[in-house]
PDB file of C-alpha atoms and ligand atoms in Angstrom:
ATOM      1  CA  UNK A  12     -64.295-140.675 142.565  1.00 27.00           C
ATOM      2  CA  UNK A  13     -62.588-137.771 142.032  1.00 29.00           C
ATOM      3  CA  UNK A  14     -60.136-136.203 144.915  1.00 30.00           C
ATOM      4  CA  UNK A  15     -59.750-132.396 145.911  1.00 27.00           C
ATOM      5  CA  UNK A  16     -57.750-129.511 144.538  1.00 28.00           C
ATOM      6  CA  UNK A  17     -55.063-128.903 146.769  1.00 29.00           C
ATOM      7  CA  UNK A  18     -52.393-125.942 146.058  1.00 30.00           C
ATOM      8  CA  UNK A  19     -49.374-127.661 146.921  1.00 30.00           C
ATOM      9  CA  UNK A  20     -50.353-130.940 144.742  1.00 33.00           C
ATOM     10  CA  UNK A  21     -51.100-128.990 141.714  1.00 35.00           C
ATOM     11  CA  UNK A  22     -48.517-129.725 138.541  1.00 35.00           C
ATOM     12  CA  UNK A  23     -46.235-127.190 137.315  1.00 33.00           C
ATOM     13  CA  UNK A  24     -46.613-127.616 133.902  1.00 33.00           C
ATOM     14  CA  UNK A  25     -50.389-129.153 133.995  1.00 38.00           C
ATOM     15  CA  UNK A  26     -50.916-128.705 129.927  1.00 38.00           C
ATOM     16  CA  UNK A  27     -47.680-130.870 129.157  1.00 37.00           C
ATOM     17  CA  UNK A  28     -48.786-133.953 131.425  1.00 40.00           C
ATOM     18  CA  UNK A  29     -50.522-136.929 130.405  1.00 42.00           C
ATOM     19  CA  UNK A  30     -54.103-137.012 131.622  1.00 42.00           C
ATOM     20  CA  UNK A  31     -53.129-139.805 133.762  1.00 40.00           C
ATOM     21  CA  UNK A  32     -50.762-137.969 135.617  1.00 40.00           C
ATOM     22  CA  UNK A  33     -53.110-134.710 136.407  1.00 47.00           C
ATOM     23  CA  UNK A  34     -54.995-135.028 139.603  1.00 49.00           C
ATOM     24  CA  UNK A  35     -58.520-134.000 139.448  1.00 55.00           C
ATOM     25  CA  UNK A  36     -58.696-130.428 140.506  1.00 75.00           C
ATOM     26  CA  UNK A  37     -62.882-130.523 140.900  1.00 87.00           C
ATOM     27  CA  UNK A  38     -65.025-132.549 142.782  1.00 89.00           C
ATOM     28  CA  UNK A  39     -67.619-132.839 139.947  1.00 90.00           C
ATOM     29  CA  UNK A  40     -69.525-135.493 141.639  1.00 89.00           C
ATOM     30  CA  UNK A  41     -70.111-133.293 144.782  1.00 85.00           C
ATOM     31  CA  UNK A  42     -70.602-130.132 142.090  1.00 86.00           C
ATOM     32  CA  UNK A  43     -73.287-132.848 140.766  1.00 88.00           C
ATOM     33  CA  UNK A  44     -75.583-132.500 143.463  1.00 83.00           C
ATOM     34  CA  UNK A  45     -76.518-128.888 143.758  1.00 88.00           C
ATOM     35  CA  UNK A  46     -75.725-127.776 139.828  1.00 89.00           C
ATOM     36  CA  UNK A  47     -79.255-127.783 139.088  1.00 90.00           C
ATOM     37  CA  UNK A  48     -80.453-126.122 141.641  1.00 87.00           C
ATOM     38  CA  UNK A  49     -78.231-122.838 141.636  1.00 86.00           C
ATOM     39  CA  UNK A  50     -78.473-123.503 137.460  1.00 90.00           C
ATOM     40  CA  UNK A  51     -82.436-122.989 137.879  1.00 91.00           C
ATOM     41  CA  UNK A  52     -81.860-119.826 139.919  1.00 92.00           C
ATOM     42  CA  UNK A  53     -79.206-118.350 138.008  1.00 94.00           C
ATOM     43  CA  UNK A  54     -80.685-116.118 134.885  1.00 96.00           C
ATOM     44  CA  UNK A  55     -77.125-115.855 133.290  1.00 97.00           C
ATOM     45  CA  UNK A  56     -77.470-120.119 133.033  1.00 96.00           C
ATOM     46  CA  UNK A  57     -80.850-120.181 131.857  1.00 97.00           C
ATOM     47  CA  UNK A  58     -79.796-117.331 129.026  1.00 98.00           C
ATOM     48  CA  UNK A  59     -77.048-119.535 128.107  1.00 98.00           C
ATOM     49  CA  UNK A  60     -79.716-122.497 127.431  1.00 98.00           C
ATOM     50  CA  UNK A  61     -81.738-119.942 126.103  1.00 98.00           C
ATOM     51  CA  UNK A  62     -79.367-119.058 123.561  1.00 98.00           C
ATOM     52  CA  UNK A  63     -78.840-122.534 122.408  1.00 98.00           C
ATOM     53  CA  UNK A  64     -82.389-123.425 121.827  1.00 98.00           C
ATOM     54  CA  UNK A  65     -82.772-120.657 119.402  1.00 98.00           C
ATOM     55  CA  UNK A  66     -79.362-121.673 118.109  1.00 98.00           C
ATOM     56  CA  UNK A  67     -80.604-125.355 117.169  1.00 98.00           C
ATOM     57  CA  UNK A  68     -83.812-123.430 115.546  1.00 98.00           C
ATOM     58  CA  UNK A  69     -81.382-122.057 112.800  1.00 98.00           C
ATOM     59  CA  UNK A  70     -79.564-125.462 111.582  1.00 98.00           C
ATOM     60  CA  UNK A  71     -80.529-128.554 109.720  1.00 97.00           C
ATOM     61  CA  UNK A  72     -81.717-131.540 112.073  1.00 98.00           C
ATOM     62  CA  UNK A  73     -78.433-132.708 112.904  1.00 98.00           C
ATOM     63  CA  UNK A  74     -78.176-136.895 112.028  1.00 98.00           C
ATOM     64  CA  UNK A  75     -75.399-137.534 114.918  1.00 98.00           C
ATOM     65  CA  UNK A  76     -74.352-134.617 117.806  1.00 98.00           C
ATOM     66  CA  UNK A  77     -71.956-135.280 120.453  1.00 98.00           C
ATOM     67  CA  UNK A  78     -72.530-133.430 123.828  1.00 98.00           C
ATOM     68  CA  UNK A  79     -69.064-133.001 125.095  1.00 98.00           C
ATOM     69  CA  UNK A  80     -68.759-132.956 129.072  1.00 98.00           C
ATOM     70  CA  UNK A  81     -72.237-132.719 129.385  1.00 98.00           C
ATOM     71  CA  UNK A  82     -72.953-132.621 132.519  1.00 97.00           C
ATOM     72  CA  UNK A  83     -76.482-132.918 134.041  1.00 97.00           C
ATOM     73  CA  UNK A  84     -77.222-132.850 130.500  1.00 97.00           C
ATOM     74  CA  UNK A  85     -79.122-129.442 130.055  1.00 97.00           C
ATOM     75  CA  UNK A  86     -77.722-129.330 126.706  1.00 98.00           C
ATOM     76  CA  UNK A  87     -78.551-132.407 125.641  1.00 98.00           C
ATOM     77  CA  UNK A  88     -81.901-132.294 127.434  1.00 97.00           C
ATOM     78  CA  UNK A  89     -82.948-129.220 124.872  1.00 97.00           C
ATOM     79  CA  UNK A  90     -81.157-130.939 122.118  1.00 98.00           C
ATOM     80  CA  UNK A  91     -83.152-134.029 122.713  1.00 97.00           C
ATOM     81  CA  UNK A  92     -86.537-131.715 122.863  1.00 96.00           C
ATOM     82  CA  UNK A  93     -86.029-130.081 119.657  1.00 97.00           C
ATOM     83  CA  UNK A  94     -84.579-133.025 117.627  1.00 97.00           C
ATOM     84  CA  UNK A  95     -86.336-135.512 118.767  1.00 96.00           C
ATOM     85  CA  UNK A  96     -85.035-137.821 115.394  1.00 96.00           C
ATOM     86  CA  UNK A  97     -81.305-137.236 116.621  1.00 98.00           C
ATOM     87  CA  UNK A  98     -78.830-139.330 117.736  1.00 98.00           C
ATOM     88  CA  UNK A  99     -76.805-138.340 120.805  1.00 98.00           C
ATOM     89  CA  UNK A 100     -73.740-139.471 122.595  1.00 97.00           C
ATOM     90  CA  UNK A 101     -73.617-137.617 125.877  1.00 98.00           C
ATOM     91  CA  UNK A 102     -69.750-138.121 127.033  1.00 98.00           C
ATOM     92  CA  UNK A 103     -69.037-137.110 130.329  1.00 97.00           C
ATOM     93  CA  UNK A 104     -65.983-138.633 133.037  1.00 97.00           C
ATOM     94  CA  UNK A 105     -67.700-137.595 135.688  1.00 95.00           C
ATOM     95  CA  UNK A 106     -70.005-140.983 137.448  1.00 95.00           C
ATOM     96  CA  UNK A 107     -71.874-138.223 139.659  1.00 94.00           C
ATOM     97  CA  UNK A 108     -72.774-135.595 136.821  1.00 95.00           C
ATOM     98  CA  UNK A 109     -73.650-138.572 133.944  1.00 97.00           C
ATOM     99  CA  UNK A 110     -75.837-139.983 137.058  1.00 96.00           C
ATOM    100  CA  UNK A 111     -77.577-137.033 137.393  1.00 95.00           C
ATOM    101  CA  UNK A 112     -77.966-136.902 133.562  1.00 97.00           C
ATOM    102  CA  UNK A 113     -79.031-140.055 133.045  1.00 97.00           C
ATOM    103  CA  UNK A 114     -81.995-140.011 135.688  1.00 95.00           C
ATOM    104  CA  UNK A 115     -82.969-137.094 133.983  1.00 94.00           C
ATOM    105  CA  UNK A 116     -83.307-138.097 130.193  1.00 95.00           C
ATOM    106  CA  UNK A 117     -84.502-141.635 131.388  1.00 95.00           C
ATOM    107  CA  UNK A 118     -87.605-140.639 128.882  1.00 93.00           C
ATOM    108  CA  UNK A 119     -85.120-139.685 125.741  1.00 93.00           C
ATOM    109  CA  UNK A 120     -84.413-143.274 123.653  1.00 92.00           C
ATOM    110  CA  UNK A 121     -81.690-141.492 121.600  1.00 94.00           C
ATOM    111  CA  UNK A 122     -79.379-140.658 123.835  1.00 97.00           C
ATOM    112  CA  UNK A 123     -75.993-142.981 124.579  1.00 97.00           C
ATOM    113  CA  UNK A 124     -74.178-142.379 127.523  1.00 97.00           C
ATOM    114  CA  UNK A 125     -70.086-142.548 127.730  1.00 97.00           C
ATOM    115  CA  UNK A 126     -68.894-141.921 130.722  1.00 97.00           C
ATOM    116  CA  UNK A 127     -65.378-140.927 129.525  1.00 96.00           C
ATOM    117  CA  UNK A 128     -63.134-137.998 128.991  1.00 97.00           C
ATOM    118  CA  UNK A 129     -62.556-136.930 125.572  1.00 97.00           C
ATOM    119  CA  UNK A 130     -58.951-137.618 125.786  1.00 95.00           C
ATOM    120  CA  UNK A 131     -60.286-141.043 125.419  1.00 95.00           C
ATOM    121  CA  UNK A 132     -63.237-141.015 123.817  1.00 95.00           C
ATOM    122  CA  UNK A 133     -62.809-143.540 120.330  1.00 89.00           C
ATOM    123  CA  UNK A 134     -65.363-142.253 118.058  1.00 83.00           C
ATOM    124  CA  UNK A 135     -64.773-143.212 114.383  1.00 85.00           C
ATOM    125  CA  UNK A 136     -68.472-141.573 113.517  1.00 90.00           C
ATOM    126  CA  UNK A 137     -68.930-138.373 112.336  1.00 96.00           C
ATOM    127  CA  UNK A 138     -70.937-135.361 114.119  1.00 98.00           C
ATOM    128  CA  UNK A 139     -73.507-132.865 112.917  1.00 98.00           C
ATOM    129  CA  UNK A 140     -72.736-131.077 116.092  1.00 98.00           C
ATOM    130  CA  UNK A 141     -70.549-131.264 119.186  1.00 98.00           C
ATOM    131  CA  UNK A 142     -71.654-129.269 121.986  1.00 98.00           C
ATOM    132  CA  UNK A 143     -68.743-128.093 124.528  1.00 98.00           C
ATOM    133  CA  UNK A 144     -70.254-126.068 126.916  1.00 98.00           C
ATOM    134  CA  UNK A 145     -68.025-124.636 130.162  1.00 98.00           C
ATOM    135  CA  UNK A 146     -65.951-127.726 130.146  1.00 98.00           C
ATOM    136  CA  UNK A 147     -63.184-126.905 127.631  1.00 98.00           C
ATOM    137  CA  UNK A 148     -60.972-124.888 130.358  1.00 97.00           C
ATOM    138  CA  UNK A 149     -61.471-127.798 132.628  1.00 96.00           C
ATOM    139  CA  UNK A 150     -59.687-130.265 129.852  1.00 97.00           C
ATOM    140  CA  UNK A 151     -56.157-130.915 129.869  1.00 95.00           C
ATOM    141  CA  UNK A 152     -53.887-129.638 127.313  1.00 96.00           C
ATOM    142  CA  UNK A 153     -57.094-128.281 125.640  1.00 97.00           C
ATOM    143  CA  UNK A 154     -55.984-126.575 122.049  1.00 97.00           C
ATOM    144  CA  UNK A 155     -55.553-130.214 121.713  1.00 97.00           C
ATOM    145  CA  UNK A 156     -58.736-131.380 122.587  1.00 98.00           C
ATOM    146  CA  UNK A 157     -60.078-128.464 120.304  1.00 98.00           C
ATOM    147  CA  UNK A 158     -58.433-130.796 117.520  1.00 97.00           C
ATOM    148  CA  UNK A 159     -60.599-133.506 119.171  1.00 97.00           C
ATOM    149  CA  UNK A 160     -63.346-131.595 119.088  1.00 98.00           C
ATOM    150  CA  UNK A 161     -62.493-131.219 115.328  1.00 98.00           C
ATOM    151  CA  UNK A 162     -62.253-134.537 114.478  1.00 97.00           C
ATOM    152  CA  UNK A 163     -65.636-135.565 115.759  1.00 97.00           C
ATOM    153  CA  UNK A 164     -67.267-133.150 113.069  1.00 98.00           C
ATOM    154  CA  UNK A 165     -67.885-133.854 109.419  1.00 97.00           C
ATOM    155  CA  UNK A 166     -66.607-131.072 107.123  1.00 97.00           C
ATOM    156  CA  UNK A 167     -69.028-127.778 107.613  1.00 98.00           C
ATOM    157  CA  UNK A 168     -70.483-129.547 111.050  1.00 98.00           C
ATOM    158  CA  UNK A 169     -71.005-127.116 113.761  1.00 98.00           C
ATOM    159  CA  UNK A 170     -69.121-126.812 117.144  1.00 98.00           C
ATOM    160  CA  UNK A 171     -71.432-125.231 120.016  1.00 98.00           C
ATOM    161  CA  UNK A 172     -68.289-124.091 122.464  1.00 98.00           C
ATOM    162  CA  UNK A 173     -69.260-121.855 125.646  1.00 98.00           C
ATOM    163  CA  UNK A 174     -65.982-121.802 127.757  1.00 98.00           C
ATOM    164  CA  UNK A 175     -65.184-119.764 130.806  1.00 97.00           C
ATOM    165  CA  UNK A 176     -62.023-118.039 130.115  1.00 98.00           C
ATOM    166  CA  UNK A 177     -61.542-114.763 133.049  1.00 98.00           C
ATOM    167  CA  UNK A 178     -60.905-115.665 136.575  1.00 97.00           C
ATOM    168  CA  UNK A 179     -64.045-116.660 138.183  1.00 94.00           C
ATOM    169  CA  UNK A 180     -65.028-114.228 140.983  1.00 94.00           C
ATOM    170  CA  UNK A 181     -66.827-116.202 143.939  1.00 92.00           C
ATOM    171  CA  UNK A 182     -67.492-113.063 145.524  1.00 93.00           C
ATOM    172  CA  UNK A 183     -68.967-111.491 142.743  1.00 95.00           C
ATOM    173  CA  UNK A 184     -71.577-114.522 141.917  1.00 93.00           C
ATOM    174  CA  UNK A 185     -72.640-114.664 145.391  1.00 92.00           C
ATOM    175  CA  UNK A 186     -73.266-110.848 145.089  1.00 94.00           C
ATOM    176  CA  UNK A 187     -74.835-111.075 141.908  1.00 95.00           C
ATOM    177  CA  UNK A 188     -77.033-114.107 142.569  1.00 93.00           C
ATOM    178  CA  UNK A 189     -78.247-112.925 145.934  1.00 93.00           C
ATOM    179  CA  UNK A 190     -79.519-109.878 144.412  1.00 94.00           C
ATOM    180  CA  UNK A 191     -81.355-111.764 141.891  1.00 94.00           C
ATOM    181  CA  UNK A 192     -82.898-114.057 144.650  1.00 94.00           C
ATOM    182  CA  UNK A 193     -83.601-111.614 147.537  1.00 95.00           C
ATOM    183  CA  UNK A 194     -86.102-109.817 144.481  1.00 95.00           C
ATOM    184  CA  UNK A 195     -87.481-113.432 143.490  1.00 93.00           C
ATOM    185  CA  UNK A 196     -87.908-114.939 146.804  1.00 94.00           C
ATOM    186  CA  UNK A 197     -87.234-112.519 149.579  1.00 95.00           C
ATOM    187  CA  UNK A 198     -84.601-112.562 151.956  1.00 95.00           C
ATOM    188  CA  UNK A 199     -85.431-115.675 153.628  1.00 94.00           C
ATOM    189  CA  UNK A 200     -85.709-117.319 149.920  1.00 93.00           C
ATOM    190  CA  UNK A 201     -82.557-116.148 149.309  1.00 93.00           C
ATOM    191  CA  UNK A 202     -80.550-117.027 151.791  1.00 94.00           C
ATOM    192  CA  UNK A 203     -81.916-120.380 151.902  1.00 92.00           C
ATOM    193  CA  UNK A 204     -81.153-121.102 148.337  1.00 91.00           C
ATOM    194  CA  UNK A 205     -77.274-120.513 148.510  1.00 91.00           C
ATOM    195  CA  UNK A 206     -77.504-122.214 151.846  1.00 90.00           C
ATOM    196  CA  UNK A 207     -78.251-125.113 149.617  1.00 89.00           C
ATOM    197  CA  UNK A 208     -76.306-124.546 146.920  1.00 86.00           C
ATOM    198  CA  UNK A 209     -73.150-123.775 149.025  1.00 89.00           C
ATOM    199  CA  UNK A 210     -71.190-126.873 147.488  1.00 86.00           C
ATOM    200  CA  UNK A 211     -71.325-124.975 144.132  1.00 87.00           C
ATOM    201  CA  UNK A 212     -69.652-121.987 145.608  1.00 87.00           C
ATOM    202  CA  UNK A 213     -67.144-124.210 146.937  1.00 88.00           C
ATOM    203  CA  UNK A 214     -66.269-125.751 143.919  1.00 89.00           C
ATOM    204  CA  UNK A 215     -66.153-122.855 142.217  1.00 89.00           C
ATOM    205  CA  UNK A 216     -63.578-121.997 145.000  1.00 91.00           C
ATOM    206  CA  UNK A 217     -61.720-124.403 143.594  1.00 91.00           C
ATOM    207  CA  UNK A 218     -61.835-123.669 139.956  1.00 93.00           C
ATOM    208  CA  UNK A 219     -60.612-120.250 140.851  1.00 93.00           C
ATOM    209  CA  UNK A 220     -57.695-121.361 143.033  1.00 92.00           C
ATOM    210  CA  UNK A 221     -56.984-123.339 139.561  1.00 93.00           C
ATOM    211  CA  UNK A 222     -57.275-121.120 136.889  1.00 94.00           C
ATOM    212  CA  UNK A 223     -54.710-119.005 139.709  1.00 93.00           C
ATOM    213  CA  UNK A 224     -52.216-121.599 139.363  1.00 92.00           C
ATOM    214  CA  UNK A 225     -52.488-122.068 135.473  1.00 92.00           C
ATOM    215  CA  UNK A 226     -53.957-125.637 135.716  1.00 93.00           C
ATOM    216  CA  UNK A 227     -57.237-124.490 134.408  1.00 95.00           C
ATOM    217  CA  UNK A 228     -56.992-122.350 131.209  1.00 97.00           C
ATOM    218  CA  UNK A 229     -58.329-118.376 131.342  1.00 97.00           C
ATOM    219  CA  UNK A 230     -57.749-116.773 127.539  1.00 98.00           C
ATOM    220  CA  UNK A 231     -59.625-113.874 126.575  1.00 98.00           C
ATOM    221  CA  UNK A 232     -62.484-114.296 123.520  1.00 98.00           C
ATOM    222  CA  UNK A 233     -59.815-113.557 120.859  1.00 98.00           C
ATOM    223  CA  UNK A 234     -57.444-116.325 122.271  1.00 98.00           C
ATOM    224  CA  UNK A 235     -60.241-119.106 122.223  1.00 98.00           C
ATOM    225  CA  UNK A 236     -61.022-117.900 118.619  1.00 98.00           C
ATOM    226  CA  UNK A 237     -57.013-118.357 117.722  1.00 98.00           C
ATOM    227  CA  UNK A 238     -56.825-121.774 119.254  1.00 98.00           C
ATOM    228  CA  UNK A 239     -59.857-122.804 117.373  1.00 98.00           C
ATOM    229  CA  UNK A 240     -58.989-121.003 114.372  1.00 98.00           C
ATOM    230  CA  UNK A 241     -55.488-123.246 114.724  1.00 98.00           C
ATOM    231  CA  UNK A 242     -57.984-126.346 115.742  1.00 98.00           C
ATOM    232  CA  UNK A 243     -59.132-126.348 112.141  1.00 98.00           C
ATOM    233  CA  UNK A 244     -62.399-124.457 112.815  1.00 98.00           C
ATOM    234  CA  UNK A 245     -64.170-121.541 110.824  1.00 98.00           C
ATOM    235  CA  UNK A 246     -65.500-118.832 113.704  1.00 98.00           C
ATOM    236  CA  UNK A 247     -69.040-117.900 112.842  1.00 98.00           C
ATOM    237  CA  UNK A 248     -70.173-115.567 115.428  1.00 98.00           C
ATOM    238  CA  UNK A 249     -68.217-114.943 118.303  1.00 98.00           C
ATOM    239  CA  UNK A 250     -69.832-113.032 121.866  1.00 98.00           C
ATOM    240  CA  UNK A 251     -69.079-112.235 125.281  1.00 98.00           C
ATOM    241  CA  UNK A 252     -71.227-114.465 127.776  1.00 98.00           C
ATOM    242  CA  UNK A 253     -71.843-115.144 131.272  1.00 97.00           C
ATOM    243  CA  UNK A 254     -71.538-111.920 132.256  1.00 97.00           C
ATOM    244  CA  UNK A 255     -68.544-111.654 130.559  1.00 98.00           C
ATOM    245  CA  UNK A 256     -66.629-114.514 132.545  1.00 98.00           C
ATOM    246  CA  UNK A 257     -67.548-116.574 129.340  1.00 98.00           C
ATOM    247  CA  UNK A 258     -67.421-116.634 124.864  1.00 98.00           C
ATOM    248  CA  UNK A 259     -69.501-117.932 123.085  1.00 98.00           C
ATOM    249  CA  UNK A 260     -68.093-119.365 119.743  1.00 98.00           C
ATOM    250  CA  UNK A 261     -70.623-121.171 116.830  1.00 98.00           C
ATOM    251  CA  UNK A 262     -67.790-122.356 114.762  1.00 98.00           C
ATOM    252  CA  UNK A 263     -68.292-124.742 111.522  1.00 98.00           C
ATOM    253  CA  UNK A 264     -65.249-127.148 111.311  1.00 98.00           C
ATOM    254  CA  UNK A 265     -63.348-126.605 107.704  1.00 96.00           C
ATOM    255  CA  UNK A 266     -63.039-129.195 105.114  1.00 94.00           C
TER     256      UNK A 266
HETATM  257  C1  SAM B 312     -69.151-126.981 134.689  1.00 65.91           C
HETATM  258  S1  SAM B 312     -69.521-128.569 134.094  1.00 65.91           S
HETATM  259  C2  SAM B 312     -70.464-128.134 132.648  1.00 65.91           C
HETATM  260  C3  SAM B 312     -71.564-129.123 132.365  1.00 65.91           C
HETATM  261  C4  SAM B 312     -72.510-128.758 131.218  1.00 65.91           C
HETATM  262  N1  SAM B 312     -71.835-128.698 129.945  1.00 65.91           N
HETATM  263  C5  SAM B 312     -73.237-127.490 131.495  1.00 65.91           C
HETATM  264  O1  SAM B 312     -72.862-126.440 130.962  1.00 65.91           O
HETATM  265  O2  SAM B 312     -74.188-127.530 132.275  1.00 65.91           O
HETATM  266  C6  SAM B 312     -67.974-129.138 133.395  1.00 65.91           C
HETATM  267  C7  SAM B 312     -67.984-130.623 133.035  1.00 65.91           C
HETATM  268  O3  SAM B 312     -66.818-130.915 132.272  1.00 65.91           O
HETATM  269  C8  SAM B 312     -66.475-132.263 132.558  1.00 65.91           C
HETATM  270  N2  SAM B 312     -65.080-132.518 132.156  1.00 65.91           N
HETATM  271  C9  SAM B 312     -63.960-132.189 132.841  1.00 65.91           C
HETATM  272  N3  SAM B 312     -62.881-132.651 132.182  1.00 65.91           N
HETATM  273  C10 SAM B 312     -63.330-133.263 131.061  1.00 65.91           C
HETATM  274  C11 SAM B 312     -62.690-133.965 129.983  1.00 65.91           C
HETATM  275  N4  SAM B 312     -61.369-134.093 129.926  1.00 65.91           N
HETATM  276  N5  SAM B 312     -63.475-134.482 128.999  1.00 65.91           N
HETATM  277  C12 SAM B 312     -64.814-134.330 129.039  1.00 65.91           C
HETATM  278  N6  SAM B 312     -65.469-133.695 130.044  1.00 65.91           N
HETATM  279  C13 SAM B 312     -64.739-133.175 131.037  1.00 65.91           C
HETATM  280  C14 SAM B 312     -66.700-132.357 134.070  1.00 65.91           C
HETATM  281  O4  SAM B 312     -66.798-133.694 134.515  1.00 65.91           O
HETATM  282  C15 SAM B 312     -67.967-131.534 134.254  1.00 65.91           C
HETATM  283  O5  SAM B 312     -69.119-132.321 134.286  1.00 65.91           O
END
């Protein structure tokens, strides 16, 4: 089970440690239980998944696709919809999030669940796609688990990366997403769903506190594009997303 941020426990130099050594900063298993929610009420999210779907419409039907801290499994949920003849291994450390996942996708026979980090994730077989979506700044040391990323792709297969790379403004959300509600649902509606998703802004609390402190990574679009430029990746198309918080990379890995 994963244990709390807390600013005075926080390492120093968090990139240079060994996995084993970094505390989990994110309680991902509390996160778990209200991400859908506040991710069914928040447009930004459901553009994101938006964007993907009509993403998968313009490539081959990938044979293999890794979904790489997955989540809930949105991603692979979508995935799973439009390639139905697929197969997909959904890794994710996290025992609340692949839970939630799992219970989800109970319907979808292609899907394999690891619940592992990618640190330690021993795949010998080769991906069509790997999906990384908001989880790379999480990772430790993560140019190097852009190499991993790398190495789960065949020559010329494509990596899906969203990652959030500015600060991430609690205040700002709540202001944005209340706005969005109140119109939706009212005042009363409103209120009632960030009453309920209130974990979420408290994890996101914590996210902030460390991106702050340099545990998480921030890098703005044209640093994620060097790192996985250096990773061994071709860029493809490169945007702002998330309301800017975010980029979006679809990058082909190089031969
Ligand atoms: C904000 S969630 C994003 C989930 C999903 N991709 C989505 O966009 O809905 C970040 C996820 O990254 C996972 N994660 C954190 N560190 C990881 C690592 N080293 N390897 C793989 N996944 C990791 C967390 O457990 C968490 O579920």
């Amino acid at each position: 089970m994963p244990s709390h941020i807390s600013a005075e426990g926080s390492d120093p130099m968090p990139f240079h440690a060994e996995p084993s050594e970094r505390q989990t900063l994110v309680d991902w298993t509390t996160y778990a239980t209200a991400y859908d929610l506040l991710s069914q009420h928040n447009p930004e999210y459901q553009a994101l998944l938006h964007g993907f779907e009509a993403f998968l419409g313009t490539i081959e039907t990938p044979q293999l696709i890794y979904d790489i801290g997955g989540g809930t499994g949105n991603y692979t949920q979508i995935a799973a919809r439009v390639f139905p003849e697929s197969e997909i291994r959904f890794v994710e450390p996290d025992a609340g999030m692949i839970g939630a996942a799992k219970a989800k996708m109970a319907a979808h026979a292609n899907i394999s669940y690891d619940t592992l980090s990618i640190e330690d994730l021993d795949a010998t077989a080769k991906a069509d796609l790997v999906i990384c979506v908001h989880a790379l700044y999480a990772m430790p040391a993560p140019e190097q688990r852009l190499r991993d990323l790398r190495r789960l792709l065949r020559p010329g297969g494509w990596l899906y990366l969203v990652d959030i790379g500015r600060h991430l403004d609690v205040a700002d959300w709540r202001t944005y997403l209340f706005s969005h509600l109140r119109k939706q649902h009212g005042l009363a509606g409103a209120l009632r769903i960030l009453w309920q998703g209130r974990e979420i802004a408290k994890q996101n609390k914590a996210i902030f506190r460390a991106q702050q402190e340099g545990v998480y990574w921030t890098h703005t679009g044209a640093e994620l594009a060097e790192a996985a430029s250096a990773a061994g990746f071709e860029i493809v198309s490169q945007q702002p997303a998330y309301r800017g918080y975010s980029d979006l990379l679809v990058c082909r890995a190089n031969p």
